Short mmCIF file of N, CA and C in Angstrom, two decimals:
data_model
loop_
_atom_site.label_atom_id
_atom_site.label_comp_id
_atom_site.label_asym_id
_atom_site.label_seq_id
_atom_site.Cartn_x
_atom_site.Cartn_y
_atom_site.Cartn_z
N ARG A 1 -21.74 2.00 0.98
CA ARG A 1 -20.89 3.28 0.87
C ARG A 1 -20.78 3.36 -0.80
N CYS A 2 -20.70 4.44 -1.26
CA CYS A 2 -20.47 4.53 -2.64
C CYS A 2 -19.22 4.33 -3.16
N LEU A 3 -18.96 3.24 -3.77
CA LEU A 3 -17.51 2.98 -4.34
C LEU A 3 -17.40 3.78 -5.60
N SER A 4 -16.09 4.15 -5.93
CA SER A 4 -15.84 4.83 -7.39
C SER A 4 -15.84 3.92 -8.41
N ASP A 5 -16.01 4.27 -9.66
CA ASP A 5 -16.12 3.53 -10.87
C ASP A 5 -14.91 2.49 -10.86
N TRP A 6 -13.70 2.84 -10.39
CA TRP A 6 -12.72 1.91 -10.36
C TRP A 6 -12.58 0.97 -9.31
N SER A 7 -13.45 0.79 -8.44
CA SER A 7 -13.37 -0.14 -7.27
C SER A 7 -13.43 -1.47 -7.89
N SER A 8 -14.09 -1.84 -8.80
CA SER A 8 -14.10 -3.33 -9.23
C SER A 8 -12.70 -3.83 -9.57
N ASP A 9 -12.10 -2.59 -10.29
CA ASP A 9 -10.74 -3.01 -10.95
C ASP A 9 -9.91 -3.08 -9.70
N VAL A 10 -9.79 -2.40 -8.54
CA VAL A 10 -9.12 -2.54 -7.27
C VAL A 10 -9.48 -3.78 -6.61
N CYS A 11 -10.59 -4.16 -6.40
CA CYS A 11 -11.04 -5.42 -5.78
C CYS A 11 -10.57 -6.84 -6.44
N SER A 12 -10.47 -6.55 -7.70
CA SER A 12 -10.44 -7.79 -8.54
C SER A 12 -8.99 -7.96 -8.98
N SER A 13 -8.00 -7.11 -8.36
CA SER A 13 -6.76 -7.27 -8.62
C SER A 13 -5.71 -7.33 -7.53
N ASP A 14 -4.50 -7.31 -7.69
CA ASP A 14 -3.51 -7.39 -6.56
C ASP A 14 -3.20 -5.88 -6.03
N LEU A 15 -3.93 -4.94 -6.38
CA LEU A 15 -3.57 -3.58 -6.06
C LEU A 15 -3.78 -3.40 -4.65
N MET A 16 -4.80 -4.16 -4.03
CA MET A 16 -4.80 -3.80 -2.52
C MET A 16 -3.88 -4.48 -1.78
N GLU A 17 -3.26 -5.39 -2.26
CA GLU A 17 -2.09 -6.02 -1.63
C GLU A 17 -0.94 -5.20 -1.51
N MET A 18 -0.72 -4.23 -2.61
CA MET A 18 0.41 -3.31 -2.64
C MET A 18 0.49 -2.19 -1.59
N LEU A 19 -0.84 -2.14 -0.82
CA LEU A 19 -0.87 -1.09 0.01
C LEU A 19 -0.12 -1.34 1.14
N PRO A 20 0.42 -0.58 2.05
CA PRO A 20 0.82 -0.69 3.28
C PRO A 20 -0.39 -1.15 4.40
N LYS A 21 0.14 -1.96 5.24
CA LYS A 21 -0.98 -2.56 6.22
C LYS A 21 -2.01 -1.76 6.81
N LYS A 22 -1.57 -0.57 7.35
CA LYS A 22 -2.57 0.45 7.78
C LYS A 22 -3.45 0.82 6.92
N GLU A 23 -2.87 1.29 5.77
CA GLU A 23 -3.78 1.99 4.58
C GLU A 23 -4.86 0.85 4.10
N LYS A 24 -4.41 -0.42 3.87
CA LYS A 24 -5.28 -1.33 3.49
C LYS A 24 -6.31 -1.74 4.51
N PHE A 25 -6.02 -1.64 5.73
CA PHE A 25 -6.93 -1.85 6.70
C PHE A 25 -7.90 -0.83 6.74
N VAL A 26 -7.51 0.47 6.67
CA VAL A 26 -8.49 1.60 6.65
C VAL A 26 -9.53 1.59 5.46
N VAL A 27 -8.86 1.29 4.16
CA VAL A 27 -9.90 0.93 3.03
C VAL A 27 -10.61 -0.17 3.41
N GLN A 28 -10.13 -1.28 3.79
CA GLN A 28 -11.13 -2.27 3.91
C GLN A 28 -12.39 -2.10 5.01
N LEU A 29 -11.91 -1.28 6.03
CA LEU A 29 -12.98 -1.16 7.10
C LEU A 29 -13.97 -0.11 6.64
N TYR A 30 -13.51 0.79 5.93
CA TYR A 30 -14.24 1.91 5.48
C TYR A 30 -15.43 1.55 4.37
N TYR A 31 -14.74 0.95 3.22
CA TYR A 31 -15.59 0.44 2.08
C TYR A 31 -16.24 -0.70 2.26
N PHE A 32 -15.64 -1.73 2.93
CA PHE A 32 -16.25 -3.15 3.10
C PHE A 32 -17.04 -3.28 4.30
N ASP A 33 -16.30 -2.95 5.30
CA ASP A 33 -17.22 -3.11 6.77
C ASP A 33 -17.95 -1.99 6.94
N GLU A 34 -17.90 -0.75 6.33
CA GLU A 34 -18.83 0.46 6.35
C GLU A 34 -18.78 1.10 7.73
N LEU A 35 -17.58 1.13 8.22
CA LEU A 35 -17.37 1.73 9.54
C LEU A 35 -17.06 3.21 8.96
N THR A 36 -17.36 4.18 10.06
CA THR A 36 -16.99 5.56 9.90
C THR A 36 -15.51 5.91 10.18
N MET A 37 -15.09 6.91 9.74
CA MET A 37 -13.41 7.36 10.11
C MET A 37 -13.36 7.43 11.81
N LYS A 38 -14.50 7.73 12.23
CA LYS A 38 -14.15 7.88 13.78
C LYS A 38 -14.15 6.63 14.54
N GLU A 39 -14.98 5.64 13.83
CA GLU A 39 -14.97 4.18 14.44
C GLU A 39 -13.64 3.47 14.15
N ILE A 40 -13.28 3.69 12.94
CA ILE A 40 -11.83 3.28 12.42
C ILE A 40 -10.64 3.99 13.29
N GLY A 41 -10.70 5.08 13.69
CA GLY A 41 -9.91 5.73 14.56
C GLY A 41 -9.98 5.20 15.98
N THR A 42 -10.92 4.85 16.60
CA THR A 42 -11.02 4.26 17.81
C THR A 42 -10.66 2.64 17.73
N LEU A 43 -10.89 2.00 16.62
CA LEU A 43 -10.49 0.72 16.55
C LEU A 43 -8.91 0.67 16.53
N LEU A 44 -8.64 1.48 15.80
CA LEU A 44 -6.86 1.43 15.57
C LEU A 44 -6.23 2.36 16.62
N ASN A 45 -7.10 2.99 17.39
CA ASN A 45 -6.00 3.89 18.37
C ASN A 45 -5.51 5.01 17.64
N ILE A 46 -6.12 5.74 16.72
CA ILE A 46 -5.56 6.83 15.98
C ILE A 46 -6.58 7.90 15.97
N THR A 47 -6.33 9.06 15.54
CA THR A 47 -7.34 10.06 15.51
C THR A 47 -8.13 10.19 14.13
N GLU A 48 -9.40 10.65 14.19
CA GLU A 48 -10.06 10.58 12.86
C GLU A 48 -9.24 11.22 11.70
N SER A 49 -8.58 12.32 12.14
CA SER A 49 -7.83 12.93 11.27
C SER A 49 -6.63 12.09 10.50
N ARG A 50 -6.08 11.31 11.40
CA ARG A 50 -4.93 10.11 10.77
C ARG A 50 -5.55 9.31 10.05
N VAL A 51 -6.88 8.79 10.35
CA VAL A 51 -7.71 7.89 9.42
C VAL A 51 -7.74 8.53 8.07
N SER A 52 -8.06 9.80 7.94
CA SER A 52 -8.48 10.42 6.85
C SER A 52 -7.17 10.73 5.91
N GLN A 53 -6.24 11.08 6.65
CA GLN A 53 -4.72 11.08 5.89
C GLN A 53 -4.42 9.71 5.32
N LEU A 54 -4.61 8.53 6.14
CA LEU A 54 -4.23 7.20 5.74
C LEU A 54 -5.01 6.88 4.42
N HIS A 55 -6.65 7.15 4.48
CA HIS A 55 -7.48 6.99 3.58
C HIS A 55 -6.95 7.78 2.17
N THR A 56 -6.49 9.01 2.41
CA THR A 56 -6.33 9.83 1.23
C THR A 56 -5.01 9.19 0.56
N LYS A 57 -4.05 8.73 1.50
CA LYS A 57 -2.92 8.13 0.88
C LYS A 57 -2.99 6.99 -0.02
N ALA A 58 -4.01 6.17 0.71
CA ALA A 58 -4.32 4.80 0.01
C ALA A 58 -5.12 5.00 -1.11
N MET A 59 -5.85 5.99 -1.33
CA MET A 59 -6.47 6.42 -2.67
C MET A 59 -5.66 6.86 -3.79
N LEU A 60 -4.80 7.61 -3.24
CA LEU A 60 -3.67 8.44 -4.45
C LEU A 60 -2.93 7.21 -4.80
N ARG A 61 -2.62 6.32 -3.96
CA ARG A 61 -1.62 5.09 -4.38
C ARG A 61 -2.29 4.42 -5.32
N LEU A 62 -3.46 3.74 -5.15
CA LEU A 62 -4.45 3.22 -5.93
C LEU A 62 -4.84 3.70 -7.06
N GLN A 63 -5.01 4.94 -7.24
CA GLN A 63 -5.38 5.50 -8.51
C GLN A 63 -3.95 5.68 -9.22
N GLY A 64 -2.78 6.01 -8.89
CA GLY A 64 -1.46 5.70 -9.49
C GLY A 64 -1.21 4.43 -10.06
N LYS A 65 -1.32 3.48 -9.22
CA LYS A 65 -1.20 2.22 -9.64
C LYS A 65 -2.17 1.66 -10.70
N LEU A 66 -3.46 1.92 -10.60
CA LEU A 66 -4.49 1.99 -11.71
C LEU A 66 -4.03 2.58 -13.12
N LEU A 67 -3.52 3.73 -12.81
CA LEU A 67 -3.05 4.47 -14.11
C LEU A 67 -1.99 3.84 -14.89
N GLU A 68 -0.93 3.33 -13.90
CA GLU A 68 -0.07 2.46 -14.50
C GLU A 68 -0.38 1.47 -15.27
N LYS A 69 -1.28 0.59 -14.45
CA LYS A 69 -1.61 -0.63 -15.35
C LYS A 69 -2.62 -0.38 -16.52
N HIS A 70 -3.23 0.59 -16.48
CA HIS A 70 -3.95 1.01 -17.89
C HIS A 70 -2.95 1.69 -18.98
N ILE A 71 -2.03 2.28 -18.50
CA ILE A 71 -1.01 2.72 -19.48
C ILE A 71 -0.33 1.55 -20.16
N GLU A 72 0.04 0.83 -19.25
CA GLU A 72 1.04 -0.52 -19.66
C GLU A 72 0.08 -1.35 -20.40
N GLY A 73 -1.13 -1.25 -20.41
CA GLY A 73 -1.97 -2.17 -21.28
C GLY A 73 -2.67 -3.43 -20.63
#
């Protein structure tokens, strides 16, 4: 899967640890285990739509934390 430019910052920091458990799990399964959202939904017993929502929330949280980190220096 194509990770964004800031993925190395996320992976090499404690940012992933700040995510709620389900969001963190979705990000790990999607980007690192390369499961589809449908497969993740089946695994977690939630809808594909809910997986997408969790993924979006996680990405927004991570982007916000990265911005804070870079602003703080």
